[in-house]
XYZ file of C-alpha atoms in Angstrom:
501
model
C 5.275 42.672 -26.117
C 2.413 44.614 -24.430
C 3.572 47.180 -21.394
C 2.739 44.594 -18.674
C 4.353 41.598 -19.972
C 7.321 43.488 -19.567
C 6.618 45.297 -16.036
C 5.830 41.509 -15.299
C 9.468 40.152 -16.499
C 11.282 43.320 -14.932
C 9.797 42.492 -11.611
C 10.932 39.011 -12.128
C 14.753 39.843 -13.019
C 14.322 42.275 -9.799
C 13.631 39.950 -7.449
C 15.790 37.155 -8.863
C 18.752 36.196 -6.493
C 21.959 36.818 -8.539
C 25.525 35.088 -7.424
C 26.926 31.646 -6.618
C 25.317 29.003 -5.262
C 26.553 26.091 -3.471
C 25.603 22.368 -3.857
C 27.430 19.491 -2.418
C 27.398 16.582 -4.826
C 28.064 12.956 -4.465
C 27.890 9.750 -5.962
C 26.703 6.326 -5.700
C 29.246 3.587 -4.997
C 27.271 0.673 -4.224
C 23.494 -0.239 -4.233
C 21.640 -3.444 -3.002
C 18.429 -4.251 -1.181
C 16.828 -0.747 -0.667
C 20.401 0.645 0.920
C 23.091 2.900 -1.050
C 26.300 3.678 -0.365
C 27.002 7.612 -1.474
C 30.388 8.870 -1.420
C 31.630 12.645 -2.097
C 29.407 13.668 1.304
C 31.333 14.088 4.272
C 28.918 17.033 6.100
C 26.015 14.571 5.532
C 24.154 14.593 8.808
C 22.556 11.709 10.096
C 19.003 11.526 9.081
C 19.397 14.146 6.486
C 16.998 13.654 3.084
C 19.285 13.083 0.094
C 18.157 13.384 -3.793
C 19.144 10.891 -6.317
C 18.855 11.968 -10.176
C 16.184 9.666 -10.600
C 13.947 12.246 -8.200
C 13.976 8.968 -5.797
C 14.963 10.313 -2.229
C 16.657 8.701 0.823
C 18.143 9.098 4.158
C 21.121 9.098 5.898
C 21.324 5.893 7.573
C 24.572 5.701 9.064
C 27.869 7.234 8.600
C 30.992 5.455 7.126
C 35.170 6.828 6.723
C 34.297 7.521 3.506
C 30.559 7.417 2.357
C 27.691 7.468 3.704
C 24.680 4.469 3.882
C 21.558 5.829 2.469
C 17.892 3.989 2.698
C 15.673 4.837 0.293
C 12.576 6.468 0.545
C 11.379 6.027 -3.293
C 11.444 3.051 -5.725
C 15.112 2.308 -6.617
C 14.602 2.395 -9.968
C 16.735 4.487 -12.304
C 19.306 4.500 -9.542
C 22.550 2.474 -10.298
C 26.078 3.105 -9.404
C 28.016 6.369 -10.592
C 24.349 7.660 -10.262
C 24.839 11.665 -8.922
C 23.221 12.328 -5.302
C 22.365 15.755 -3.775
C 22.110 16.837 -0.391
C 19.267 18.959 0.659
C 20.366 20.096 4.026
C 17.090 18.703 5.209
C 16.580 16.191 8.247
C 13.317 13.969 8.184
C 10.056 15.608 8.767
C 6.449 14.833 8.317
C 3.627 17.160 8.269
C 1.335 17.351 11.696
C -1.948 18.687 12.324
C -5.334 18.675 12.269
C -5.570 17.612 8.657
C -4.373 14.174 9.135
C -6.933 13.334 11.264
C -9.457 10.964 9.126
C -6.678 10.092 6.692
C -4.583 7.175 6.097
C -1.132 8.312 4.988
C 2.440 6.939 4.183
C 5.159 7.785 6.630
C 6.310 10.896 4.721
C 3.000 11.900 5.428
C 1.805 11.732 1.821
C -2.093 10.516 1.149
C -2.691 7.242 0.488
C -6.645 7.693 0.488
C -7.062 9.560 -2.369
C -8.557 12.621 -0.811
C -6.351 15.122 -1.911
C -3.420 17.267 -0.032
C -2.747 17.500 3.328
C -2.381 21.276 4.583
C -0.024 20.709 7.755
C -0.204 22.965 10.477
C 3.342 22.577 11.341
C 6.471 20.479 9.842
C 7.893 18.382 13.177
C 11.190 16.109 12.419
C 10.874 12.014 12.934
C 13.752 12.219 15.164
C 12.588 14.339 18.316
C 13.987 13.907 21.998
C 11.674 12.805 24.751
C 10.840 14.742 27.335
C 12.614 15.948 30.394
C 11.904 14.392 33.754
C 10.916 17.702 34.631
C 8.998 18.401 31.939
C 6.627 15.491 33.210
C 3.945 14.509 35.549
C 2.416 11.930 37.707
C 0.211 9.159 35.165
C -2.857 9.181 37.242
C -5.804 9.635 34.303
C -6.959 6.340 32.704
C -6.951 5.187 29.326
C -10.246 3.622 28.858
C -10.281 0.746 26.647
C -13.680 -0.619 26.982
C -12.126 -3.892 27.664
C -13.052 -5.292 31.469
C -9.980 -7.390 31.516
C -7.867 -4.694 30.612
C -9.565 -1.559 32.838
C -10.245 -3.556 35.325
C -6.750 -5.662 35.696
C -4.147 -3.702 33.931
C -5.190 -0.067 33.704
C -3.094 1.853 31.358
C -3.000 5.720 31.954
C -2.274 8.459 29.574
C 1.194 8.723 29.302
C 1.942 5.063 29.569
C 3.535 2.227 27.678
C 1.726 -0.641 27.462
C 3.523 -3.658 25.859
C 0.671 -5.926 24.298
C 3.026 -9.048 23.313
C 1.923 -12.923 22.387
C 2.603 -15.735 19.966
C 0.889 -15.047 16.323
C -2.938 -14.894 15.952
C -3.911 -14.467 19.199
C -5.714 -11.257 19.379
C -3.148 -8.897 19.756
C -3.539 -6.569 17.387
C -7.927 -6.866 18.401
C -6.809 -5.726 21.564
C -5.500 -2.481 20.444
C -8.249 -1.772 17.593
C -10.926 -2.412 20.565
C -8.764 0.414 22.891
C -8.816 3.102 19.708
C -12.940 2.108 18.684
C -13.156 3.179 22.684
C -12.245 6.931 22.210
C -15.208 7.422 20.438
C -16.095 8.274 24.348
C -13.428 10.298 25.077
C -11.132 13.228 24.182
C -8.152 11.224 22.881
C -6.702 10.690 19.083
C -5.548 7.715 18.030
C -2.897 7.434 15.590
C -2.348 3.363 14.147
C 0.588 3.266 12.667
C 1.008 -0.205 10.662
C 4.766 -1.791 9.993
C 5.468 -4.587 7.686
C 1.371 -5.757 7.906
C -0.293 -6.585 4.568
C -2.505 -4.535 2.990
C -5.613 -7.034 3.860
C -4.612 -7.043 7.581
C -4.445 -3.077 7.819
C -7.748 -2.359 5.309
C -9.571 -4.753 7.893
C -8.334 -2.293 10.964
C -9.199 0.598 8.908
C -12.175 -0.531 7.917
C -13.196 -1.538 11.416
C -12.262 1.895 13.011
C -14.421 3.351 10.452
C -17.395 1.068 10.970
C -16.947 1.246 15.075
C -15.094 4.183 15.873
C -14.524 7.612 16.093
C -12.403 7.927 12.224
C -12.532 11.331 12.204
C -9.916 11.402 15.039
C -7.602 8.735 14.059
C -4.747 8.803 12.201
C -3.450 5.701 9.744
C 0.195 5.567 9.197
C 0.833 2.751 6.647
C 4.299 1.359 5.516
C 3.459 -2.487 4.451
C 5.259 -5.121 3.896
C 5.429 -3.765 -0.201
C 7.232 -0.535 1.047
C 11.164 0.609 0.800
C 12.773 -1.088 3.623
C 13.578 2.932 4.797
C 10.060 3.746 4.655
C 9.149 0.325 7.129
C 12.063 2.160 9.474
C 10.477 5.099 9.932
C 7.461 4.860 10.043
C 7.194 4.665 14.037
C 8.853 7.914 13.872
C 7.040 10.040 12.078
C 3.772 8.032 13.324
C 5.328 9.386 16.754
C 5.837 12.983 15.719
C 2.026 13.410 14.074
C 0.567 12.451 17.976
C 3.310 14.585 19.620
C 2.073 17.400 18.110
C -1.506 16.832 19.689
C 0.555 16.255 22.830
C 2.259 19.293 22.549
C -0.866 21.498 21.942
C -2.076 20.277 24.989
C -4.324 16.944 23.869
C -4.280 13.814 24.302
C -3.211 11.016 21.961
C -2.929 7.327 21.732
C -0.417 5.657 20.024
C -0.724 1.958 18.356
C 2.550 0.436 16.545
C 1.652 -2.675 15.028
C 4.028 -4.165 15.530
C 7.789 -3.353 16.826
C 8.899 -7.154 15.876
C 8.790 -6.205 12.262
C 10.150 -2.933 12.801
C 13.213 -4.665 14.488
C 13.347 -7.466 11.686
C 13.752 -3.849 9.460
C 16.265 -2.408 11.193
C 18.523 -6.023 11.392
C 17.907 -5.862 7.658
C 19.342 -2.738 7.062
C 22.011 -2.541 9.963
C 23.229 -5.754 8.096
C 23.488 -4.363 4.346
C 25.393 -1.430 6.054
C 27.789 -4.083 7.462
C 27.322 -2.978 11.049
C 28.281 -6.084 13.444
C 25.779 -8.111 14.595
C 24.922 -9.245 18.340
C 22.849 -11.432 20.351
C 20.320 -13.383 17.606
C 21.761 -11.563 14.772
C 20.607 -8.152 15.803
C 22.872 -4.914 16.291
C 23.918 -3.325 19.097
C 21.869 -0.658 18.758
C 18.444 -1.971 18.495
C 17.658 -1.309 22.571
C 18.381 2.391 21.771
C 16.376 2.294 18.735
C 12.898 1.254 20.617
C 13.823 3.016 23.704
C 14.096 6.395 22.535
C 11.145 5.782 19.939
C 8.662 5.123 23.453
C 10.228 7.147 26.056
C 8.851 10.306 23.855
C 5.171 9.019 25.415
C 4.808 10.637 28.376
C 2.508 12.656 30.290
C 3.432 16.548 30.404
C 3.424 18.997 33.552
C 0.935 21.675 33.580
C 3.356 24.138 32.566
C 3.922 22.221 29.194
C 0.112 22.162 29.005
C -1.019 18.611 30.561
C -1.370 16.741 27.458
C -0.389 13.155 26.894
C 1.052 10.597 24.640
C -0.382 6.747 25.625
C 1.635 3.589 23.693
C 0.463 0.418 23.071
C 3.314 -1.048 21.175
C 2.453 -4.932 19.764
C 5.284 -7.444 19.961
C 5.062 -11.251 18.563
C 6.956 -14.037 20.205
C 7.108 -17.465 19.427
C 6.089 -20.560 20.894
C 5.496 -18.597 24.144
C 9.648 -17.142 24.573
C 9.269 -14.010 26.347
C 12.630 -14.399 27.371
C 14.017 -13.841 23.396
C 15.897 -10.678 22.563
C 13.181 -8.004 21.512
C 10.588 -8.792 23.822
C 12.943 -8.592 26.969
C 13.972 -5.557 25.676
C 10.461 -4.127 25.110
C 9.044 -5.407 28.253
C 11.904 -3.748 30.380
C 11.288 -0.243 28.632
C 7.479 -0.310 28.605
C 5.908 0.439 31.405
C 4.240 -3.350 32.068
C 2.658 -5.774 29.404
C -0.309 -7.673 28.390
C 0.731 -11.041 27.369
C -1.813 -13.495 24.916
C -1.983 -16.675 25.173
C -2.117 -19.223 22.410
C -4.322 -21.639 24.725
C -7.017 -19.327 25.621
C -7.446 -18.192 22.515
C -7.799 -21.702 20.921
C -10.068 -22.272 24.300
C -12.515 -19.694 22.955
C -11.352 -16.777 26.128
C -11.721 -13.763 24.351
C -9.719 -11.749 24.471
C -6.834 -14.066 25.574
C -5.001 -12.129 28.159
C -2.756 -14.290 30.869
C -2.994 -12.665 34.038
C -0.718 -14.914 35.159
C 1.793 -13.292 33.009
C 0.272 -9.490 32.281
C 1.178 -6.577 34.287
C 0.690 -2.909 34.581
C 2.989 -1.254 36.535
C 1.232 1.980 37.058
C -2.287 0.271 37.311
C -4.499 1.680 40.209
C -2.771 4.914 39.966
C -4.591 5.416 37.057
C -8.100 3.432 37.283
C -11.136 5.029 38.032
C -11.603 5.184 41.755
C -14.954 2.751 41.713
C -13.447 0.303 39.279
C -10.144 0.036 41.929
C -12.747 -0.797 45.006
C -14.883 -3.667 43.248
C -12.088 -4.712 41.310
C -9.398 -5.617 44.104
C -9.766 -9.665 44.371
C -10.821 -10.799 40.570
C -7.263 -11.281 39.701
C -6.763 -13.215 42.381
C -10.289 -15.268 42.191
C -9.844 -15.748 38.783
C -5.894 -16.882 39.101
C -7.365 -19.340 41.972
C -9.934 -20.254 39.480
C -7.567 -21.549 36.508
C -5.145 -23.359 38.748
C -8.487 -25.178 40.721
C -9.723 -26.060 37.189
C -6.591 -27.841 36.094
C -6.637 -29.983 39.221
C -10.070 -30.557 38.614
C -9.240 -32.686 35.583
C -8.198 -35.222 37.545
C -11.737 -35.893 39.730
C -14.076 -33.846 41.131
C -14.262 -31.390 44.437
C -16.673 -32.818 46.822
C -16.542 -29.608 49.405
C -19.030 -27.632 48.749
C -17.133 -24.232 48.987
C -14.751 -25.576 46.298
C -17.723 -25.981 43.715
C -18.710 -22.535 44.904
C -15.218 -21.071 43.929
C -15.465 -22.958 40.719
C -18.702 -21.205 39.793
C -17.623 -17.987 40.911
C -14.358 -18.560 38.540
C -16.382 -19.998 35.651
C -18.519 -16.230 35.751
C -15.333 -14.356 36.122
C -14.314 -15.442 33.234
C -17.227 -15.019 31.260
C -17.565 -11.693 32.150
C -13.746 -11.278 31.175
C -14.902 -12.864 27.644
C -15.597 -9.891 24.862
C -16.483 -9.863 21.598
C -14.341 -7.285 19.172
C -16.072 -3.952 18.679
C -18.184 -4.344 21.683
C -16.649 -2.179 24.325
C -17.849 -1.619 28.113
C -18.532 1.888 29.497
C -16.325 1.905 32.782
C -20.266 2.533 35.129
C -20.918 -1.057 32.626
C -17.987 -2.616 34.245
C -18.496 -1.148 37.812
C -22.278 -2.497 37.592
C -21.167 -5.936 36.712
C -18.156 -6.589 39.320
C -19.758 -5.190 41.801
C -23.442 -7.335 41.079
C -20.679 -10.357 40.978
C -19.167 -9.261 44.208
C -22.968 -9.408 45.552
C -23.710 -12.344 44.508
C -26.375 -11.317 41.741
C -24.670 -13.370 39.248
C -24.584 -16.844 40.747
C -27.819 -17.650 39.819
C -27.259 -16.347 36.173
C -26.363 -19.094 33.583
C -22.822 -18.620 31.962
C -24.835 -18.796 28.546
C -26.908 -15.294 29.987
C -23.745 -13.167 30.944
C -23.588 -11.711 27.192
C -27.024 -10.894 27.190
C -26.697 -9.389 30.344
C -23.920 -6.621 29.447
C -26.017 -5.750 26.368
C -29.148 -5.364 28.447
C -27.467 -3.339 30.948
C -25.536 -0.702 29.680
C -29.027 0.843 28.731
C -30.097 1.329 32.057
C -27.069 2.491 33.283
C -27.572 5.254 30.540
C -31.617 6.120 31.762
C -30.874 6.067 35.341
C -31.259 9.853 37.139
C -29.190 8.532 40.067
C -26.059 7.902 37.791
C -25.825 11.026 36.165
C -23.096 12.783 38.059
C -21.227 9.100 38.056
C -21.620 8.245 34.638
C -19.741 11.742 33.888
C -17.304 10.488 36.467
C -16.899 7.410 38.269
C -14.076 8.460 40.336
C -15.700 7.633 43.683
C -18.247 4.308 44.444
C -20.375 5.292 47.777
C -22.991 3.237 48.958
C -26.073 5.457 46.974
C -24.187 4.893 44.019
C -23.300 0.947 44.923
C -26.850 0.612 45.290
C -28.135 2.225 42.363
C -25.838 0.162 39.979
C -26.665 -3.302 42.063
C -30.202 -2.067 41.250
C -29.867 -1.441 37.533
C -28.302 -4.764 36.980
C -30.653 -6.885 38.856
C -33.318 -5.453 36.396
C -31.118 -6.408 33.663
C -30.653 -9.567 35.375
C -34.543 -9.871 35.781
C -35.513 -8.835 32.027
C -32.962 -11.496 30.715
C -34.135 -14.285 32.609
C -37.530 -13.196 31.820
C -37.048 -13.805 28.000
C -35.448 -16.883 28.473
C -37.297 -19.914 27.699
């Protein structure tokens, strides 16, 4: 043995830690369905990351008299009863950071891209508490989402919870993908955090962010409907924790969790294995407190804490049109308003299908831009008029003259309100066209025209000198500016009638 393979193996003795060492051991008593019951633990915490011999991991669920529930984290495989568990003193963290933006990732924060490691800049813990009331401000800065129907309805503003609930395939999850492609414009990450989807469903999002979007700040959190039941569980959690952290640092982030019904239908699976007692439709007690303290960590902090923001746009699916059923009431009374889908406009061809009737936004012009608030104050209400005029209309036609007028103004409404996916509307965009429809411009425009229109105009929204300042900030809408965006769409107006035959 040479002289420094031995200065090598005396430095290694030296710096070896000599004396006991303490492990707490226990076993497993029971195992079913993705859940374990461990016993020999009694200082397991809740939350706390437990080994089994197999090298499969799980977490403290709940606490029993005399064992513990764990949900695994890993395959079960290996794992029976009499199987020896370790505690690793541990709670549940994820990685957070800068390198998760552009990555898709389980909710253990391990790569699911194939791109190699992830070198966190910090570890947080899934379970974090939400902000103090004095730790927060006033939500006053949009959230723009590109979507007229949305921004110009039922603003959202960073640091709110927006509900986005409806019956299956009706756009709800479109909505949301449409908001993140938006940031491409702004400042804000977006972190899409997929529960229970299929793997189609979610490589169609992904796909779409990547093709429309700004990928390089968004952040895929993926637990399918293949994954551990205690991987579906958490993954709002740690989805949660990876956009406080740009929160925290003083960014802003926006949150998608597609969807919360699944993650309920999870946590009813697993509160049930663990023989908890089950309440109103078969859920436990403790479900309100599970989504409640998952959202009310969004929030928008003071200036002392740095002024950054956490927006949610939790998705929710009902059937046959019950918003009155157990998870939605309890979503829609801790959001912060909701944007409800309807089945019938969506098989009517209204794109995206948002009832106004039903929708809400409870903050709304507190946070819209100050000229989308002043030519946006009476659509709702035309539009609402509009719907209720056409039903009657069914049943013969309005003579009076105003009546046909209000129809046509309705009919436009909601053609402007009518967007394809991945084709969002700068906020001067939206100004231009409510306020040319508030001016009458667009009466004499065919319905047919009104896409070609918004494609025609955002260009010369973007060349016009006079817009510079308010395309950097529409926050006021004098009459130079009115006038200048009246002007811009009546040549868009003029070039589209122009080409058509």
């Amino acid at each position: 043995m040479s002289d420094s393979d031995l200065d090598t193996l005396k430095a290694r003795v030296a710096g070896a830690t000599l004396g006991p060492e303490a492990e707490e051991i226990g076993t497993v008593t029971h195992i079913a369905d993705g859940l374990a019951d461990v016993a020999g633990l009694p200082d397991a915490e809740l939350g706390e990351i437990l080994t089994f011999a197999s090298g499969a991991r799980g977490f403290v669920l709940s606490l029993a008299v005399d064992s513990v529930q764990t949900a695994f984290l890993d395959s079960m495989e290996g794992v029976e009863a009499g199987s020896i568990v370790r505690r690793t003193g541990q709670l549940l963290s994820v990685p957070v950071g800068k390198g998760l933006l552009g990555r898709v990732v389980d909710p253990l924060g391990r790569p699911l891209d194939g791109l190699g490691p992830i070198t966190p800049e910090a570890i947080y813990e899934t379970e974090r508490p939400a902000p103090e009331i004095i730790e927060r401000d006033y939500v006053a800065e949009p959230v723009e989402t590109g979507l007229l129907v949305v921004d110009a309805l039922f603003a959202v503003g960073r640091g709110q919870r927006e509900l986005i609930i409806g019956e299956r395939q009706t756009g709800k999850t479109s909505i949301a993908v449409d908001a993140i492609v938006n940031q491409k414009r702004s400042d804000i990450i977006s972190v899409y955090v997929a529960i229970g989807q299929r793997t189609t469903a979610v490589r169609r999002v992904i796909e779409a962010v990547r093709a429309k979007g700004a990928f390089e700040r968004t952040i895929f959190v993926v637990a399918p409907a293949t994954a551990e039941p205690g991987l579906r569980w958490l993954a709002p959690f740690a989805a949660t924790s990876m956009a406080e952290y740009v929160r925290d640092t003083g960014g802003h982030a926006l949150i998608v969790y597609d969807d919360l019904t699944k993650h309920a239908a999870v946590h009813r699976e697993l509160a049930l294995l663990s023989r908890q007692p089950p309440g109103r439709e078969a859920y436990p007690g403790d479900i309100f407190y599970l989504h409640s303290r998952l959202l009310e960590r969004s929030a928008k902090l003071s200036k002392a804490k740095g002024s950054g923001s956490l927006t949610a746009l939790p998705i929710a699916e009902i059937e046959a049109g019950n918003l009155s059923a157990y998870i939605p009431t309890n979503l829609i009374s801790i959001a912060d308003g909701q944007i409800v889908t309807s089945a019938a406009l969506f098989a009517g061809n209204q794109r995206p299908a948002v009832d106004i009737g039903l929708s809400v936004s409870r903050v709304g012009g507190k946070a819209q831009w100050g000229a989308l608030k002043a030519v946006s104050g009476r659509i709702r209400l035309d539009y609402a008029q509009y719907l209720e005029m056409k039903m009657f209309s069914r049943f013969g036609g309005f003579g009076d003259a105003a009546m046909k007028a209000r129809l046509a103004r309705g009919e436009r409404i909601g053609a402007l309100l009518n967007q394809p996916r991945f084709e969002p509307l700068s906020t001067p965009a939206q100004v231009a066209l409510l306020a040319a429809l508030d001016a009458g411009l667009l009466d004499a425009v065919a319905i047919a025209d009104l896409a070609a229109l918004k494609a025609a105009l955002e260009p010369l929204i973007a060349a016009e000198p006079k817009l510079a300042d308010f395309r950097a900030m529409p926050a006021k809408l004098d009459d130079d500016t009115r006038a200048a965006l009246i002007a811009c769409a009546r040549s868009a107006i003029a070039r589209i009638q122009g080409s058509t035959p």
